[in-house]
Each structure stands twice: as structure tokens, then as C-alpha cells.
Amino acid sequence: MASGPAAQSVPAEDNDGSEIGDDCEFDGAEAAGQEGGDFAEPELEFDESGLELTENEAIPVEDQLYFMANNPEDDPSDENLGAGRITPEGYIDEDFEDTLGSPATEVNTQDLVDTEFKEISRLGIIQVVGDDRLGRKVIIFSACRLPPAENLDHQRLLKYIINTLSQYVENDYVLVYFHHGLNSKNKPSFAWLKQAYSEFDRKYKKNLKAFLIVHPTKLIKALYFLFKPFISVKFGRKLTYVNYLADLKSQNLYFDQLPIPQRVREYDDSIQPASGNRAALTSQYSRSEDFAYGQQLVANPLPTTQFGVSLQHIKHYNGGSVICPVVEHTIKYLRECCLDVEGLFRRSCSVAQVQDVQEKYNRGEYVDFRDLGNPHLAAVLLKTFLRELAEPLLTFELYEAVIENHALPAKTKVSHARSLISQQLPDDNYDLLNYVAQFLSEVADNSTRNKMTALNLGIVFGPSLIWSRQQASLTVMKPINCFTQLLILHYNHIFVR
């Protein structure tokens, strides 16, 4: 067990290395993983097709992706581009849409990466798991999923990591490294580690806001000192040792929704302090989470409280409406002033800014976003409100049905979603979801300017609309994101109540 305080920032000596960002694709989907021992073959069937074209696809998925990636300006009159086939822009022909109601398919960069590095993506070593409370993308690396070194091409692993990270480094992001499970059989060589650090140049470091190393050992701390001459002072300040999983709760993460490998959870249980100290630790984190954070009811909410409460509380104190001020104000401001802002919903904000505005809304104060002049603050607050509801907007009851939608034949996906949303979703949830989804469809309609397609919005908002009562699993991330994409892309056909 690592000694020292629960979570400590690691000091770094000054070194040359200022950092700068770079443009990149944002489209992406998460890779599936397998929990358990040092390494086990996943038994899950990895679906690389995203939203399928037909029940029995005439064109293999790899061919579709290849065509979309390599023929963006091909002649629309090509004989291969009839109704029901991919257009040069990466969409299904409208005649096919009208006939079957099948969701359109956008070019998914992560699908292309997963197809090229299929033997690595299926291991689930690196996973993109949604946003934290500040709107920063969270990326997980699990050492326990590394196979024996002789069974893995580490050069291809490095390329896979680089290609995956490149989709997100344009914006703020957080790395969480689960160290437990790294051993003499599966650990990479020191030369590979040095090469990897050199490959992650300045564009990868600028927007990295936190690098959390969970369950650090003497080995990992020794490696830090070996690399210290190569590490800039800015990067060193972002590095934090986290001794227990519970300590992640203080890092602005949605802890209950993190897909933590089972073996890591079992190890964490085995190193917990004695029962008395453990109870005190649990009590400490429970108190810190009581107000407006996590999927918990606020202990003693005010009538004006909007974050961390139920829709019933909001409706009762908001004149019978679930469209509370924070939702109304953020959407009104974003709709009127920010539809052309590139990267809307992809940027993060400071902790102080977000908490300050949350507290103002919870006290019933009016917030004028035009005066604040920060579209990304309004965007983060909207996502935060949804993520901190006492129950997900799509409800726990519909969770399994939402996941199952992804496995349905393409021609039935929209009708199935329409049944769930317009027939089974409770009235209060429907009213709020309809309000939000209509706005998101408007954002997607302006994607040529803001770069936020329905696919990108699905990735951003999926984890904020539904989650499980149980520990999160990475295998559900793609179905959740695709279902959210479906709601945005086919808003007019799904919301018909």
C-alpha cells in the first residue's frame, strides 16, 4: 500500500517545455474492454459499425468507413451512391431515410482507428469515458488490461494511443491511470516509456489538466524521478498520486460512473484502512458530496435549489414546470448568441466559475450570461445540471431498453426510440428532454460553423442523459452515445407526444 496523504500533487523541478495546442478531429467512440485478471480475452462482440445501414449490410463496415474517409469529394452520381448507400458527405441517401427511417451515419474517427488497430482496441487498455464536472474529457488507461509483453506489439500500441488521444487534445482533458495490474510480465520496457513520452509532444500537454495515477507504487514513483529531467514544471504540476479509489471523488470526476476494472476495485478493497478509519473516510466524502455534486439528493435543499435535486423538487417550486431557470437561461443564451461558437460543449471552465454560478442559481439569484460573456460556462452548466439530477433524465427504468436499441436492425431504431421517448418516458422527463433535444438539434443544424455534429453531441451528452444504478461499464458507452445521437438527428420523428 502506498504511504502518504490520500491524494498528493507531485512537485517538479523547472525545466524547459512550454506547450501549445493543435487542431484535431473530435469525432470518436469508446473502445470496449474486459475486466478481470492481468489479461483476458474479451468475450464481448465489438460492434465497429456505429449506426448500421441495414439489417443485412450489403457493404462491409470496413469498406464503408474506408470509402467515407478516402472519397470525400467523389461524384454524387456514382452508381455506388444510390438510395440507401453512403453519400460523399458521409450520410445515407434521403430516399433510404424516408423509406426505412434508418439513422444517418457520420464518419467516426475512432471507428477508423479501432478498425486499423483491432487487436489492440478490443483489449480496452485505453478508454474515453465522457466528461468530468468541469466539462473536460476523461480518458482512462488500465494497466491490468495489458497482455504479456511478448503478446503485444508495443509500437502499434503507441500508435493506437496517439491516434486516440489526438481526437481530444484540442480541448481540455484528464488522464486517469490505474496502475494496479502492471507486473514483470506485462510492463513495457524503459526504452518504450521514454519513446512514448517523447512522442507526446507539446500539443498533448497543453490541454492536459490533470494526470491522476491511482494506486501508485514505489516503482511508479521511481520512474517519475528517472523521467524528471525530461518533464517540464508545468506537466509535473498536473501529476497527482491517488492512493484510494475514494480519493477520486475530490478530483471533479463522476466517480460512480467510472468504468473501473473489477480487479482494481478488489485491490482497492484489500488495502483500505481499518474499519474505524475507513468509516471516517467514507463520512468525509459523503459530507463533501452532499451539496450539488453527484447523483445524490441535496440534504436540505432550498426551494430555489436546482443542482443535485429531483425533477419533482424543481417542478414543485418552479410553478409546475420542470424547465428551471438554469436550463431556460443557458439554452436561451446559447441559442441566441452562441450557435456559431466552434467547439461548443467541448470546452471546460474553471472550478471557481462553475461553483460560483451554481451557488447563485441555488440561492435563487439571476444570472445574466451576456454579462459573463463566456459561452463555454453556460454550456458546462447545462451539462452539469443534467449530470447531477437525482435520477438520469432517461430514467433508470429505461436504461436496458436504451442499450438494447443499439443492437436492433437499423430500420427499427427510430421507431423503437420513438416508443421509448413518446410512450414510456414520464411526462416531466419528456418535457425537459424534449426542451433540451430540440435545442441540440439546432446546434447540430449549425455544425458547419460550430463543428458539433449530432455524433459529437451524442458523445458529449450521452453520459449526462442516462447512467446505470450499478458500477459503470465501458461496453455501454457506445450504445448510449448512439442513442443520444439518434434523438438529436431524428428529433422531429421521435418527439411526437
Short mmCIF file of C-alpha atoms in Angstrom, two decimals:
data_model
loop_
_atom_site.label_atom_id
_atom_site.label_comp_id
_atom_site.label_asym_id
_atom_site.label_seq_id
_atom_site.Cartn_x
_atom_site.Cartn_y
_atom_site.Cartn_z
CA MET A 1 0.00 0.00 0.00
CA ALA A 2 1.32 3.39 -0.86
CA SER A 3 2.12 5.66 2.04
CA GLY A 4 1.47 9.37 2.43
CA PRO A 5 -1.62 11.53 2.11
CA ALA A 6 -4.63 10.32 0.20
CA ALA A 7 -4.00 12.44 -2.85
CA GLN A 8 -0.85 14.48 -3.26
CA SER A 9 0.41 16.71 -6.03
CA VAL A 10 3.88 15.77 -7.23
CA PRO A 11 6.44 18.54 -7.30
CA ALA A 12 8.56 19.03 -10.39
CA GLU A 13 11.72 20.97 -10.96
CA ASP A 14 11.66 23.75 -13.53
CA ASN A 15 12.57 22.61 -16.98
CA ASP A 16 12.19 23.98 -20.44
CA GLY A 17 8.97 22.92 -22.16
CA SER A 18 6.16 25.36 -22.79
CA GLU A 19 3.18 23.81 -24.53
CA ILE A 20 0.89 24.63 -27.38
CA GLY A 21 -2.31 23.06 -28.76
CA ASP A 22 -3.16 21.75 -32.19
CA ASP A 23 -6.29 21.17 -34.26
CA CYS A 24 -7.73 17.69 -34.49
CA GLU A 25 -10.85 15.67 -35.24
CA PHE A 26 -13.26 15.39 -32.34
CA ASP A 27 -15.49 12.57 -33.59
CA GLY A 28 -14.84 9.46 -31.55
CA ALA A 29 -16.32 6.48 -29.78
CA GLU A 30 -15.02 4.49 -26.88
CA ALA A 31 -13.26 1.12 -27.13
CA ALA A 32 -14.68 -1.87 -25.31
CA GLY A 33 -12.70 -3.53 -22.52
CA GLN A 34 -12.60 -6.66 -20.42
CA GLU A 35 -12.35 -6.57 -16.66
CA GLY A 36 -10.58 -9.21 -14.63
CA GLY A 37 -7.05 -10.53 -14.34
CA ASP A 38 -3.76 -9.37 -15.79
CA PHE A 39 -5.17 -10.09 -19.22
CA ALA A 40 -8.17 -12.00 -20.51
CA GLU A 41 -9.65 -12.20 -23.97
CA PRO A 42 -12.86 -10.15 -24.01
CA GLU A 43 -15.94 -12.23 -24.70
CA LEU A 44 -17.89 -9.26 -25.98
CA GLU A 45 -18.64 -8.81 -29.64
CA PHE A 46 -17.19 -5.42 -30.57
CA ASP A 47 -19.53 -3.51 -32.85
CA GLU A 48 -17.48 -1.27 -35.10
CA SER A 49 -20.25 -0.14 -37.36
CA GLY A 50 -21.80 2.55 -35.14
CA LEU A 51 -25.30 3.05 -36.53
CA GLU A 52 -25.90 0.33 -39.11
CA LEU A 53 -27.25 0.90 -42.60
CA THR A 54 -29.48 -2.13 -42.94
CA GLU A 55 -30.16 -5.35 -41.09
CA ASN A 56 -28.11 -7.26 -43.65
CA GLU A 57 -25.49 -4.84 -44.85
CA ALA A 58 -24.58 -5.16 -48.48
CA ILE A 59 -21.36 -3.21 -47.98
CA PRO A 60 -18.90 -4.38 -45.27
CA VAL A 61 -18.35 -1.87 -42.46
CA GLU A 62 -14.66 -1.55 -43.24
CA ASP A 63 -15.46 -0.69 -46.86
CA GLN A 64 -17.99 1.96 -45.79
CA LEU A 65 -15.50 3.60 -43.44
CA TYR A 66 -12.74 3.43 -46.00
CA PHE A 67 -14.92 5.00 -48.69
CA MET A 68 -16.06 7.82 -46.40
CA ALA A 69 -12.51 8.56 -45.35
CA ASN A 70 -10.93 8.40 -48.79
CA ASN A 71 -13.60 9.69 -51.19
CA PRO A 72 -14.97 12.89 -49.63
CA GLU A 73 -15.34 14.63 -52.99
CA ASP A 74 -16.41 11.77 -55.20
CA ASP A 75 -19.10 12.32 -57.83
CA PRO A 76 -22.59 12.09 -56.23
CA SER A 77 -23.89 10.48 -59.41
CA ASP A 78 -21.60 7.46 -58.91
CA GLU A 79 -23.50 4.21 -59.35
CA ASN A 80 -22.49 3.13 -55.83
CA LEU A 81 -24.27 6.11 -54.30
CA GLY A 82 -27.92 5.22 -54.81
CA ALA A 83 -30.68 5.29 -52.21
CA GLY A 84 -29.59 3.57 -49.04
CA ARG A 85 -25.86 3.94 -49.68
CA ILE A 86 -23.30 6.38 -48.31
CA THR A 87 -23.18 9.80 -49.93
CA PRO A 88 -19.86 11.61 -50.46
CA GLU A 89 -20.62 13.71 -47.34
CA GLY A 90 -20.93 10.58 -45.20
CA TYR A 91 -24.74 10.48 -44.91
CA ILE A 92 -27.36 7.98 -46.01
CA ASP A 93 -29.27 8.98 -49.14
CA GLU A 94 -32.55 10.72 -48.23
CA ASP A 95 -34.70 8.27 -50.17
CA PHE A 96 -33.39 5.47 -48.00
CA GLU A 97 -34.12 7.55 -44.90
CA ASP A 98 -37.70 8.18 -45.96
CA THR A 99 -38.28 4.53 -46.74
CA LEU A 100 -36.68 2.82 -43.74
CA GLY A 101 -36.25 5.59 -41.19
CA SER A 102 -32.66 4.49 -40.66
CA PRO A 103 -30.30 6.82 -38.81
CA ALA A 104 -27.70 8.61 -40.89
CA THR A 105 -24.07 7.70 -40.36
CA GLU A 106 -21.29 10.22 -39.89
CA VAL A 107 -17.63 9.45 -40.34
CA ASN A 108 -16.48 8.18 -36.94
CA THR A 109 -12.77 8.72 -36.48
CA GLN A 110 -12.48 6.28 -33.58
CA ASP A 111 -14.12 3.55 -35.65
CA LEU A 112 -11.43 4.05 -38.26
CA VAL A 113 -8.75 3.83 -35.58
CA ASP A 114 -10.33 0.75 -34.00
CA THR A 115 -10.55 -0.93 -37.38
CA GLU A 116 -6.87 -0.33 -38.12
CA PHE A 117 -5.76 -1.44 -34.62
CA LYS A 118 -8.44 -4.03 -33.97
CA GLU A 119 -6.22 -6.38 -31.96
CA ILE A 120 -5.44 -3.54 -29.53
CA SER A 121 -8.79 -1.74 -29.33
CA ARG A 122 -10.56 -4.91 -28.19
CA LEU A 123 -8.35 -5.07 -25.07
CA GLY A 124 -9.84 -1.89 -23.62
CA ILE A 125 -6.49 -0.62 -22.36
CA ILE A 126 -7.36 2.99 -23.14
CA GLN A 127 -10.94 4.21 -22.78
CA VAL A 128 -12.73 7.53 -23.30
CA VAL A 129 -15.50 7.71 -20.71
CA GLY A 130 -17.29 11.06 -21.04
CA ASP A 131 -16.72 14.36 -19.25
CA ASP A 132 -15.96 15.36 -15.67
CA ARG A 133 -17.87 18.03 -13.74
CA LEU A 134 -15.95 20.80 -15.47
CA GLY A 135 -16.68 19.54 -18.98
CA ARG A 136 -13.24 18.01 -19.50
CA LYS A 137 -12.96 14.73 -21.41
CA VAL A 138 -11.90 11.83 -19.15
CA ILE A 139 -9.56 9.19 -20.58
CA ILE A 140 -8.68 6.04 -18.64
CA PHE A 141 -5.61 3.80 -19.03
CA SER A 142 -5.82 0.42 -17.23
CA ALA A 143 -2.52 -1.39 -16.73
CA CYS A 144 -4.28 -4.60 -15.69
CA ARG A 145 -5.56 -4.98 -19.26
CA LEU A 146 -2.09 -5.13 -20.77
CA PRO A 147 -1.36 -8.66 -22.04
CA PRO A 148 2.07 -10.30 -21.56
CA ALA A 149 4.72 -8.19 -23.26
CA GLU A 150 5.63 -10.88 -25.79
CA ASN A 151 1.99 -10.94 -26.98
CA LEU A 152 1.72 -7.23 -27.68
CA ASP A 153 3.28 -5.06 -30.38
CA HIS A 154 4.17 -2.02 -28.28
CA GLN A 155 4.86 0.14 -31.31
CA ARG A 156 1.31 -0.42 -32.53
CA LEU A 157 0.03 0.20 -29.01
CA LEU A 158 1.80 3.56 -29.02
CA LYS A 159 0.31 4.47 -32.40
CA TYR A 160 -3.14 3.47 -31.19
CA ILE A 161 -2.81 5.64 -28.07
CA ILE A 162 -1.58 8.60 -30.12
CA ASN A 163 -4.38 8.26 -32.69
CA THR A 164 -6.99 8.03 -29.93
CA LEU A 165 -5.68 10.96 -27.89
CA SER A 166 -5.28 13.12 -30.99
CA GLN A 167 -9.06 13.37 -31.26
CA TYR A 168 -9.35 15.07 -27.86
CA VAL A 169 -6.17 17.02 -27.13
CA GLU A 170 -7.52 20.13 -28.85
CA ASN A 171 -9.68 20.60 -25.75
CA ASP A 172 -9.16 20.21 -22.03
CA TYR A 173 -8.90 16.60 -20.87
CA VAL A 174 -7.97 14.45 -17.86
CA LEU A 175 -5.95 11.21 -17.80
CA VAL A 176 -6.67 8.58 -15.13
CA TYR A 177 -4.07 5.82 -14.95
CA PHE A 178 -4.97 2.68 -12.95
CA HIS A 179 -1.54 1.31 -12.10
CA HIS A 180 -2.57 -1.89 -10.32
CA GLY A 181 -2.04 -4.94 -12.50
CA LEU A 182 1.26 -3.87 -14.03
CA ASN A 183 3.79 -6.62 -13.38
CA SER A 184 7.04 -8.07 -14.65
CA LYS A 185 5.23 -9.99 -17.39
CA ASN A 186 3.28 -7.18 -18.99
CA LYS A 187 5.20 -3.99 -18.24
CA PRO A 188 6.70 -2.13 -21.23
CA SER A 189 10.42 -1.55 -21.43
CA PHE A 190 12.04 1.62 -20.10
CA ALA A 191 13.12 2.47 -23.66
CA TRP A 192 9.48 2.28 -24.81
CA LEU A 193 8.35 4.54 -21.95
CA LYS A 194 10.99 7.09 -22.87
CA GLN A 195 9.95 6.92 -26.53
CA ALA A 196 6.29 7.31 -25.58
CA TYR A 197 6.97 10.42 -23.53
CA SER A 198 8.93 11.97 -26.38
CA GLU A 199 6.11 11.16 -28.85
CA PHE A 200 3.59 13.04 -26.72
CA ASP A 201 4.75 16.47 -27.76
CA ARG A 202 3.56 19.91 -26.73
CA LYS A 203 0.11 19.66 -28.27
CA TYR A 204 -0.74 16.71 -25.98
CA LYS A 205 0.43 18.51 -22.85
CA LYS A 206 -1.12 21.95 -23.15
CA ASN A 207 -4.73 20.94 -22.56
CA LEU A 208 -3.99 18.05 -20.19
CA LYS A 209 -5.42 19.48 -16.98
CA ALA A 210 -4.80 16.55 -14.63
CA PHE A 211 -2.87 13.28 -14.75
CA LEU A 212 -4.12 11.04 -11.92
CA ILE A 213 -2.08 7.96 -11.04
CA VAL A 214 -4.25 5.61 -8.99
CA HIS A 215 -2.62 3.10 -6.59
CA PRO A 216 0.97 4.29 -7.17
CA THR A 217 3.79 2.01 -6.08
CA LYS A 218 7.44 2.59 -5.32
CA LEU A 219 8.17 1.58 -8.92
CA ILE A 220 5.95 4.26 -10.44
CA LYS A 221 7.40 6.90 -8.12
CA ALA A 222 10.91 5.78 -9.04
CA LEU A 223 10.03 6.08 -12.73
CA TYR A 224 8.87 9.63 -12.12
CA PHE A 225 12.25 10.58 -10.74
CA LEU A 226 14.01 8.83 -13.63
CA PHE A 227 11.95 10.89 -16.07
CA LYS A 228 12.19 14.09 -14.04
CA PRO A 229 14.96 15.60 -16.20
CA PHE A 230 12.66 15.28 -19.22
CA ILE A 231 9.48 16.56 -17.53
CA SER A 232 8.54 20.24 -17.64
CA VAL A 233 7.48 22.00 -14.47
CA LYS A 234 4.00 22.62 -15.93
CA PHE A 235 3.48 18.93 -16.63
CA GLY A 236 4.78 17.98 -13.18
CA ARG A 237 2.16 20.17 -11.52
CA LYS A 238 -0.60 18.25 -13.29
CA LEU A 239 0.55 14.92 -11.84
CA THR A 240 -1.28 13.66 -8.75
CA TYR A 241 -0.92 10.39 -6.82
CA VAL A 242 -4.25 8.89 -5.73
CA ASN A 243 -3.88 6.16 -3.12
CA TYR A 244 -7.51 5.04 -2.88
CA LEU A 245 -10.40 5.00 -5.35
CA ALA A 246 -12.49 7.09 -2.96
CA ASP A 247 -9.99 9.90 -3.36
CA LEU A 248 -11.07 10.27 -6.99
CA LYS A 249 -14.24 11.90 -5.69
CA SER A 250 -12.25 15.02 -4.87
CA GLN A 251 -10.94 15.26 -8.46
CA ASN A 252 -14.17 16.56 -10.10
CA LEU A 253 -14.93 13.12 -11.55
CA TYR A 254 -18.33 11.42 -11.62
CA PHE A 255 -16.96 8.56 -9.58
CA ASP A 256 -20.00 6.27 -9.67
CA GLN A 257 -19.98 6.38 -13.47
CA LEU A 258 -16.33 5.47 -13.99
CA PRO A 259 -15.82 2.01 -15.57
CA ILE A 260 -13.21 0.88 -13.05
CA PRO A 261 -11.84 -2.63 -13.77
CA GLN A 262 -13.11 -5.23 -11.31
CA ARG A 263 -9.59 -6.26 -10.37
CA VAL A 264 -8.74 -2.65 -9.46
CA ARG A 265 -11.85 -2.39 -7.26
CA GLU A 266 -10.98 -5.64 -5.48
CA TYR A 267 -7.42 -4.45 -4.86
CA ASP A 268 -8.69 -1.15 -3.50
CA ASP A 269 -10.93 -3.01 -1.05
CA SER A 270 -7.95 -5.06 0.14
CA ILE A 271 -5.81 -2.02 1.03
CA GLN A 272 -8.44 0.05 2.82
CA PRO A 273 -7.62 1.35 6.31
CA ALA A 274 -9.03 -0.25 9.45
CA SER A 275 -12.81 -0.13 9.77
CA GLY A 276 -12.87 2.90 12.08
CA ASN A 277 -10.64 4.98 9.82
CA ARG A 278 -12.48 3.73 6.76
CA ALA A 279 -15.83 4.83 8.21
CA ALA A 280 -14.40 8.26 8.91
CA LEU A 281 -13.04 8.45 5.36
CA THR A 282 -16.43 7.46 3.93
CA SER A 283 -18.18 10.02 6.13
CA GLN A 284 -15.78 12.71 4.97
CA TYR A 285 -16.55 12.09 1.30
CA SER A 286 -20.28 11.77 1.93
CA ARG A 287 -20.29 15.24 3.50
CA SER A 288 -18.29 16.72 0.65
CA GLU A 289 -20.78 15.31 -1.85
CA ASP A 290 -23.96 16.39 -0.04
CA PHE A 291 -24.46 19.65 -1.90
CA ALA A 292 -24.95 19.72 -5.64
CA TYR A 293 -22.47 17.03 -6.62
CA GLY A 294 -23.07 13.50 -7.79
CA GLN A 295 -26.36 11.66 -8.19
CA GLN A 296 -27.46 12.36 -4.61
CA LEU A 297 -30.31 14.41 -3.27
CA VAL A 298 -29.23 17.58 -1.53
CA ALA A 299 -29.59 17.02 2.22
CA ASN A 300 -31.74 20.10 2.92
CA PRO A 301 -32.49 21.78 -0.40
CA LEU A 302 -33.85 25.28 -0.53
CA PRO A 303 -36.95 25.93 -2.63
CA THR A 304 -34.61 27.61 -5.14
CA THR A 305 -32.08 24.74 -5.30
CA GLN A 306 -31.66 23.46 -8.86
CA PHE A 307 -28.47 21.38 -8.86
CA GLY A 308 -28.46 17.94 -7.26
CA VAL A 309 -32.23 17.65 -6.71
CA SER A 310 -35.08 15.71 -8.30
CA LEU A 311 -37.35 16.88 -11.09
CA GLN A 312 -40.22 16.66 -8.60
CA HIS A 313 -38.49 19.20 -6.35
CA ILE A 314 -37.90 21.54 -9.29
CA LYS A 315 -41.48 21.24 -10.52
CA HIS A 316 -42.94 21.83 -7.06
CA TYR A 317 -41.04 25.09 -6.53
CA ASN A 318 -41.00 26.29 -10.14
CA GLY A 319 -44.67 26.91 -10.80
CA GLY A 320 -45.33 23.35 -12.01
CA SER A 321 -42.64 23.45 -14.72
CA VAL A 322 -39.50 21.27 -14.91
CA ILE A 323 -37.82 23.86 -17.14
CA CYS A 324 -35.95 25.53 -14.30
CA PRO A 325 -34.13 28.88 -14.63
CA VAL A 326 -30.66 27.39 -15.18
CA VAL A 327 -31.92 25.34 -18.16
CA GLU A 328 -34.00 28.18 -19.57
CA HIS A 329 -31.24 30.78 -19.21
CA THR A 330 -28.37 28.67 -20.56
CA ILE A 331 -30.30 27.47 -23.60
CA LYS A 332 -31.74 30.91 -24.36
CA TYR A 333 -28.27 32.47 -24.23
CA LEU A 334 -26.60 29.71 -26.25
CA ARG A 335 -29.38 29.72 -28.87
CA GLU A 336 -29.36 33.49 -29.36
CA CYS A 337 -25.62 34.18 -29.13
CA CYS A 338 -23.51 31.06 -29.47
CA LEU A 339 -24.68 28.69 -32.22
CA ASP A 340 -21.68 29.67 -34.31
CA VAL A 341 -19.13 29.14 -31.50
CA GLU A 342 -16.71 26.44 -32.60
CA GLY A 343 -16.34 23.62 -30.12
CA LEU A 344 -19.48 24.48 -28.16
CA PHE A 345 -19.94 21.96 -25.30
CA ARG A 346 -16.34 20.79 -25.74
CA ARG A 347 -14.54 23.41 -23.65
CA SER A 348 -14.20 23.34 -19.89
CA CYS A 349 -14.28 26.14 -17.32
CA SER A 350 -12.58 26.81 -14.02
CA VAL A 351 -13.88 25.18 -10.85
CA ALA A 352 -14.39 28.58 -9.24
CA GLN A 353 -16.51 29.88 -12.13
CA VAL A 354 -18.77 26.83 -12.26
CA GLN A 355 -19.29 26.63 -8.50
CA ASP A 356 -19.94 30.37 -8.22
CA VAL A 357 -22.75 30.29 -10.77
CA GLN A 358 -24.16 27.06 -9.33
CA GLU A 359 -24.39 28.65 -5.91
CA LYS A 360 -26.08 31.74 -7.34
CA TYR A 361 -28.76 29.62 -9.02
CA ASN A 362 -29.24 27.52 -5.90
CA ARG A 363 -29.82 30.74 -3.92
CA GLY A 364 -32.37 31.88 -6.47
CA GLU A 365 -30.25 34.70 -7.89
CA TYR A 366 -30.50 35.80 -11.51
CA VAL A 367 -27.52 35.14 -13.77
CA ASP A 368 -27.04 37.10 -17.00
CA PHE A 369 -24.74 35.11 -19.28
CA ARG A 370 -24.47 38.05 -21.66
CA ASP A 371 -22.66 39.95 -18.91
CA LEU A 372 -20.40 36.98 -18.19
CA GLY A 373 -19.62 36.67 -21.90
CA ASN A 374 -18.47 33.04 -21.70
CA PRO A 375 -20.45 30.59 -23.85
CA HIS A 376 -18.47 27.64 -22.52
CA LEU A 377 -19.53 28.42 -18.95
CA ALA A 378 -23.19 28.27 -19.95
CA ALA A 379 -22.56 25.03 -21.87
CA VAL A 380 -20.81 23.37 -18.92
CA LEU A 381 -23.59 24.40 -16.53
CA LEU A 382 -26.26 22.84 -18.75
CA LYS A 383 -24.36 19.53 -18.89
CA THR A 384 -23.66 19.72 -15.15
CA PHE A 385 -27.33 20.26 -14.31
CA LEU A 386 -28.33 17.15 -16.29
CA ARG A 387 -25.50 15.03 -14.89
CA GLU A 388 -26.33 15.96 -11.29
CA LEU A 389 -30.05 15.20 -11.37
CA ALA A 390 -31.08 12.77 -8.65
CA GLU A 391 -32.09 10.33 -11.42
CA PRO A 392 -31.00 10.37 -15.08
CA LEU A 393 -33.35 12.17 -17.42
CA LEU A 394 -33.90 8.99 -19.45
CA THR A 395 -34.60 7.17 -16.13
CA PHE A 396 -33.14 4.02 -14.62
CA GLU A 397 -36.19 2.06 -15.80
CA LEU A 398 -35.43 2.66 -19.50
CA TYR A 399 -31.69 2.01 -19.15
CA GLU A 400 -31.71 -1.54 -20.53
CA ALA A 401 -34.07 -0.62 -23.37
CA VAL A 402 -31.80 2.27 -24.39
CA ILE A 403 -28.79 -0.07 -24.50
CA GLU A 404 -30.75 -2.66 -26.49
CA ASN A 405 -31.64 -0.09 -29.15
CA HIS A 406 -28.08 -0.28 -30.47
CA ALA A 407 -28.44 -3.97 -31.37
CA LEU A 408 -31.71 -3.54 -33.28
CA PRO A 409 -31.91 -3.61 -37.09
CA ALA A 410 -31.29 -0.13 -38.46
CA LYS A 411 -34.77 0.27 -39.88
CA THR A 412 -36.34 -0.17 -36.42
CA LYS A 413 -34.05 2.02 -34.33
CA VAL A 414 -36.01 5.27 -34.80
CA SER A 415 -39.43 3.69 -34.19
CA HIS A 416 -38.09 1.94 -31.08
CA ALA A 417 -36.65 5.22 -29.78
CA ARG A 418 -39.95 6.96 -30.53
CA SER A 419 -41.79 4.33 -28.47
CA LEU A 420 -39.44 4.74 -25.52
CA ILE A 421 -39.48 8.53 -25.54
CA SER A 422 -43.01 9.39 -26.57
CA GLN A 423 -44.85 6.49 -24.92
CA GLN A 424 -42.84 5.27 -21.92
CA LEU A 425 -40.90 8.26 -20.59
CA PRO A 426 -42.67 10.02 -17.68
CA ASP A 427 -44.26 13.36 -18.55
CA ASP A 428 -41.83 15.50 -16.54
CA ASN A 429 -38.81 13.76 -18.05
CA TYR A 430 -40.29 14.03 -21.53
CA ASP A 431 -40.92 17.76 -21.19
CA LEU A 432 -37.35 18.51 -20.13
CA LEU A 433 -35.73 16.09 -22.59
CA ASN A 434 -37.84 17.50 -25.43
CA TYR A 435 -36.72 21.02 -24.50
CA VAL A 436 -33.05 20.03 -24.45
CA ALA A 437 -33.13 17.78 -27.52
CA GLN A 438 -34.83 20.43 -29.65
CA PHE A 439 -32.04 22.85 -28.80
CA LEU A 440 -29.33 20.24 -29.50
CA SER A 441 -30.87 19.58 -32.91
CA GLU A 442 -30.48 23.30 -33.63
CA VAL A 443 -26.83 23.11 -32.56
CA ALA A 444 -26.32 20.18 -34.95
CA ASP A 445 -28.02 22.11 -37.76
CA ASN A 446 -25.25 24.69 -37.38
CA SER A 447 -22.42 22.15 -37.29
CA THR A 448 -20.72 23.65 -40.35
CA ARG A 449 -19.90 26.62 -38.11
CA ASN A 450 -19.65 25.14 -34.61
CA LYS A 451 -18.24 21.73 -35.62
CA MET A 452 -20.73 20.00 -33.30
CA THR A 453 -22.44 17.33 -35.36
CA ALA A 454 -25.12 15.03 -33.95
CA LEU A 455 -22.41 12.43 -33.45
CA ASN A 456 -20.24 14.80 -31.44
CA LEU A 457 -23.20 15.99 -29.38
CA GLY A 458 -24.14 12.36 -28.72
CA ILE A 459 -20.68 11.71 -27.30
CA VAL A 460 -20.82 14.84 -25.15
CA PHE A 461 -24.37 14.49 -23.82
CA GLY A 462 -24.88 10.72 -23.71
CA PRO A 463 -23.33 10.23 -20.24
CA SER A 464 -25.36 13.18 -18.92
CA LEU A 465 -28.71 11.75 -20.00
CA ILE A 466 -28.55 8.18 -18.69
CA TRP A 467 -26.43 6.02 -16.41
CA SER A 468 -26.84 2.77 -14.53
CA ARG A 469 -27.61 2.25 -10.86
CA GLN A 470 -24.65 -0.10 -10.83
CA GLN A 471 -20.95 0.48 -11.47
CA ALA A 472 -20.44 1.87 -14.97
CA SER A 473 -19.28 -0.44 -17.75
CA LEU A 474 -17.42 0.82 -20.79
CA THR A 475 -19.31 -1.54 -23.09
CA VAL A 476 -22.45 0.61 -22.74
CA MET A 477 -20.83 3.91 -23.66
CA LYS A 478 -21.19 3.48 -27.41
CA PRO A 479 -24.88 2.40 -27.29
CA ILE A 480 -25.67 5.36 -25.02
CA ASN A 481 -23.87 7.83 -27.27
CA CYS A 482 -25.50 6.42 -30.41
CA PHE A 483 -28.97 6.58 -28.82
CA THR A 484 -28.37 10.22 -27.92
CA GLN A 485 -27.19 10.89 -31.47
CA LEU A 486 -30.42 9.30 -32.68
CA LEU A 487 -32.53 11.65 -30.51
CA ILE A 488 -30.79 14.68 -31.99
CA LEU A 489 -30.62 13.52 -35.59
CA HIS A 490 -34.27 12.38 -35.71
CA TYR A 491 -35.75 14.81 -33.22
CA ASN A 492 -38.88 15.54 -35.27
CA HIS A 493 -39.68 11.83 -35.71
CA ILE A 494 -39.03 10.75 -32.12
CA PHE A 495 -40.61 13.54 -30.03
CA VAL A 496 -44.22 13.27 -31.15
CA ARG A 497 -46.19 13.29 -27.88
#
